[in-house]
mmCIF file of C-alpha atoms in Angstrom:
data_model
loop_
_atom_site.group_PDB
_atom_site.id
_atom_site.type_symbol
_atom_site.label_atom_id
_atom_site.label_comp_id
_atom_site.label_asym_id
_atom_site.label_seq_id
_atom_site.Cartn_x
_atom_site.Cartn_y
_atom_site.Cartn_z
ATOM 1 C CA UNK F 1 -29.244 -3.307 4.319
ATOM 2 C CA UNK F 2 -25.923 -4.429 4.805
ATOM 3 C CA UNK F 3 -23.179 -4.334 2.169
ATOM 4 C CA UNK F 4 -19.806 -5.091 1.516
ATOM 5 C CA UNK F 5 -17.150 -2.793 -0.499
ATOM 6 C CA UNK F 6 -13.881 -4.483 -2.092
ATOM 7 C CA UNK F 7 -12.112 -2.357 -3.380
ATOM 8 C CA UNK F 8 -7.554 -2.188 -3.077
ATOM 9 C CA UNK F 9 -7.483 1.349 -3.292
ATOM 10 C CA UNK F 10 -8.024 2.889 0.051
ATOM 11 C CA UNK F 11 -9.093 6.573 -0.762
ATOM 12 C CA UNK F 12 -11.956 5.014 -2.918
ATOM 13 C CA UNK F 13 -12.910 2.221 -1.068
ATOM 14 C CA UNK F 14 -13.386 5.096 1.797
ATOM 15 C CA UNK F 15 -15.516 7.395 -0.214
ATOM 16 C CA UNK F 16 -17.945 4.969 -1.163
ATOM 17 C CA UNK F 17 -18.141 3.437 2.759
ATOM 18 C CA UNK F 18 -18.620 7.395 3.730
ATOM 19 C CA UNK F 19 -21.155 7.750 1.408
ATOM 20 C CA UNK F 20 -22.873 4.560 1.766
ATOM 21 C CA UNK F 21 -22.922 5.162 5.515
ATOM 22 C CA UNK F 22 -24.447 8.235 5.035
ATOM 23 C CA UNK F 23 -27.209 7.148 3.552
ATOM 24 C CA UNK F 24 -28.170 4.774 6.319
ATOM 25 C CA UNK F 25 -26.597 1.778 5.124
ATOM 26 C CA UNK F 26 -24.219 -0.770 7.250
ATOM 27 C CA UNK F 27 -20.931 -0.966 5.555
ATOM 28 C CA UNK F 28 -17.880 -3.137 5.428
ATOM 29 C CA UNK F 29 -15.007 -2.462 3.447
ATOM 30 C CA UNK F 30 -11.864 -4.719 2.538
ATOM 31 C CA UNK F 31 -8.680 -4.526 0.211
ATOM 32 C CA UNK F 32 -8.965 -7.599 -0.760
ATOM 33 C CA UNK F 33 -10.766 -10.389 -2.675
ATOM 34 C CA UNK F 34 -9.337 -13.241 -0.130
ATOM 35 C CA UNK F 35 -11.104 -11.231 2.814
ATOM 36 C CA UNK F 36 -13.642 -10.469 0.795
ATOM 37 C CA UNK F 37 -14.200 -14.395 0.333
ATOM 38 C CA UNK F 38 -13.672 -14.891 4.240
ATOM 39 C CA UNK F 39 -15.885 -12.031 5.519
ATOM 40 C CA UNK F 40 -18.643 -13.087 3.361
ATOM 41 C CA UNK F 41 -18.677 -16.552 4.590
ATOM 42 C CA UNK F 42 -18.801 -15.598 7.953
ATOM 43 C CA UNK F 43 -21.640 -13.437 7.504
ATOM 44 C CA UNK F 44 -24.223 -12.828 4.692
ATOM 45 C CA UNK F 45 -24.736 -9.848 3.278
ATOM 46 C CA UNK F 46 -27.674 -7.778 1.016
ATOM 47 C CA UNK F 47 -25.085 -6.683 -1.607
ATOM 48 C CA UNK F 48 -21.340 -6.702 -2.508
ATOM 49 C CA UNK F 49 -19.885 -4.095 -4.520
ATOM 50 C CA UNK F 50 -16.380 -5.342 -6.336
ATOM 51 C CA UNK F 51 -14.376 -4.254 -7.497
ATOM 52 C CA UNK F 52 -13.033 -6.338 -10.700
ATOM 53 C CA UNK F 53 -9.398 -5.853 -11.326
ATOM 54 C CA UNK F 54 -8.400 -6.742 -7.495
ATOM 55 C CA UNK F 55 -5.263 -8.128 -7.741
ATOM 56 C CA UNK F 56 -6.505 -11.388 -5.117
ATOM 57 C CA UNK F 57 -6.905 -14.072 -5.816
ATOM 58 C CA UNK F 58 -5.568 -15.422 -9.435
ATOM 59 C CA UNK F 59 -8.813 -14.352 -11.345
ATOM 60 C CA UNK F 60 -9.135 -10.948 -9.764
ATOM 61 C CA UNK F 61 -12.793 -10.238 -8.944
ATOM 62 C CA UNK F 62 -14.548 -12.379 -11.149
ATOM 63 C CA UNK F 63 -13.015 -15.281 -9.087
ATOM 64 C CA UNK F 64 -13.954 -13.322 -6.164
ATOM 65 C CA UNK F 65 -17.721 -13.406 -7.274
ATOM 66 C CA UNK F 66 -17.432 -16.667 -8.334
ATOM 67 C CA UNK F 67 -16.648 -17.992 -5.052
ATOM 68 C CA UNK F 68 -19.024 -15.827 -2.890
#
C-alpha cells in the first residue's frame, strides 16, 4: 500500500513515515498541501493522511482534499 503523509511539522510528519515504514508500508511525506496536490497527480496513491490546518494553499487541507 502506498501512502502519502502531509503534514508542515517535520518531527511529526517523520514519526508517522518511521512508523508507517515500519510496518511495511511505502511512504511519502511532504510539508506542504501544494506538493501534496503535485505529488498526487503524478502518481496515485492507496491513502493520504492530512493534515488539516496546513497553512497551503488558501483553504488549508480541506482545499488540499478537495483538489486531490
Amino acid at each position: 500500500m502506498k501512502m502519502l503523509v502531509v503534514e508542515d511539522e517535520h518531527r511529526i510528519a517523520d514519526i508517522i513515515r518511521r512508523a508507517l515504514n515500519e510496518a511495511g508500508y511505502e511512504v511519502d511525506a511532504v510539508s506542504s498541501g501544494i506538493e501534496a496536490i503535485d505529488k498526487f497527480e503524478l502518481q496515485p496513491y492507496d491513502l493520504v493522511l492530512l493534515d488539516l490546518r496546513i497553512p497551503d494553499p488558501p483553504g488549508g487541507g480541506v482545499e488540499v482534499c478537495r483538489q486531490i
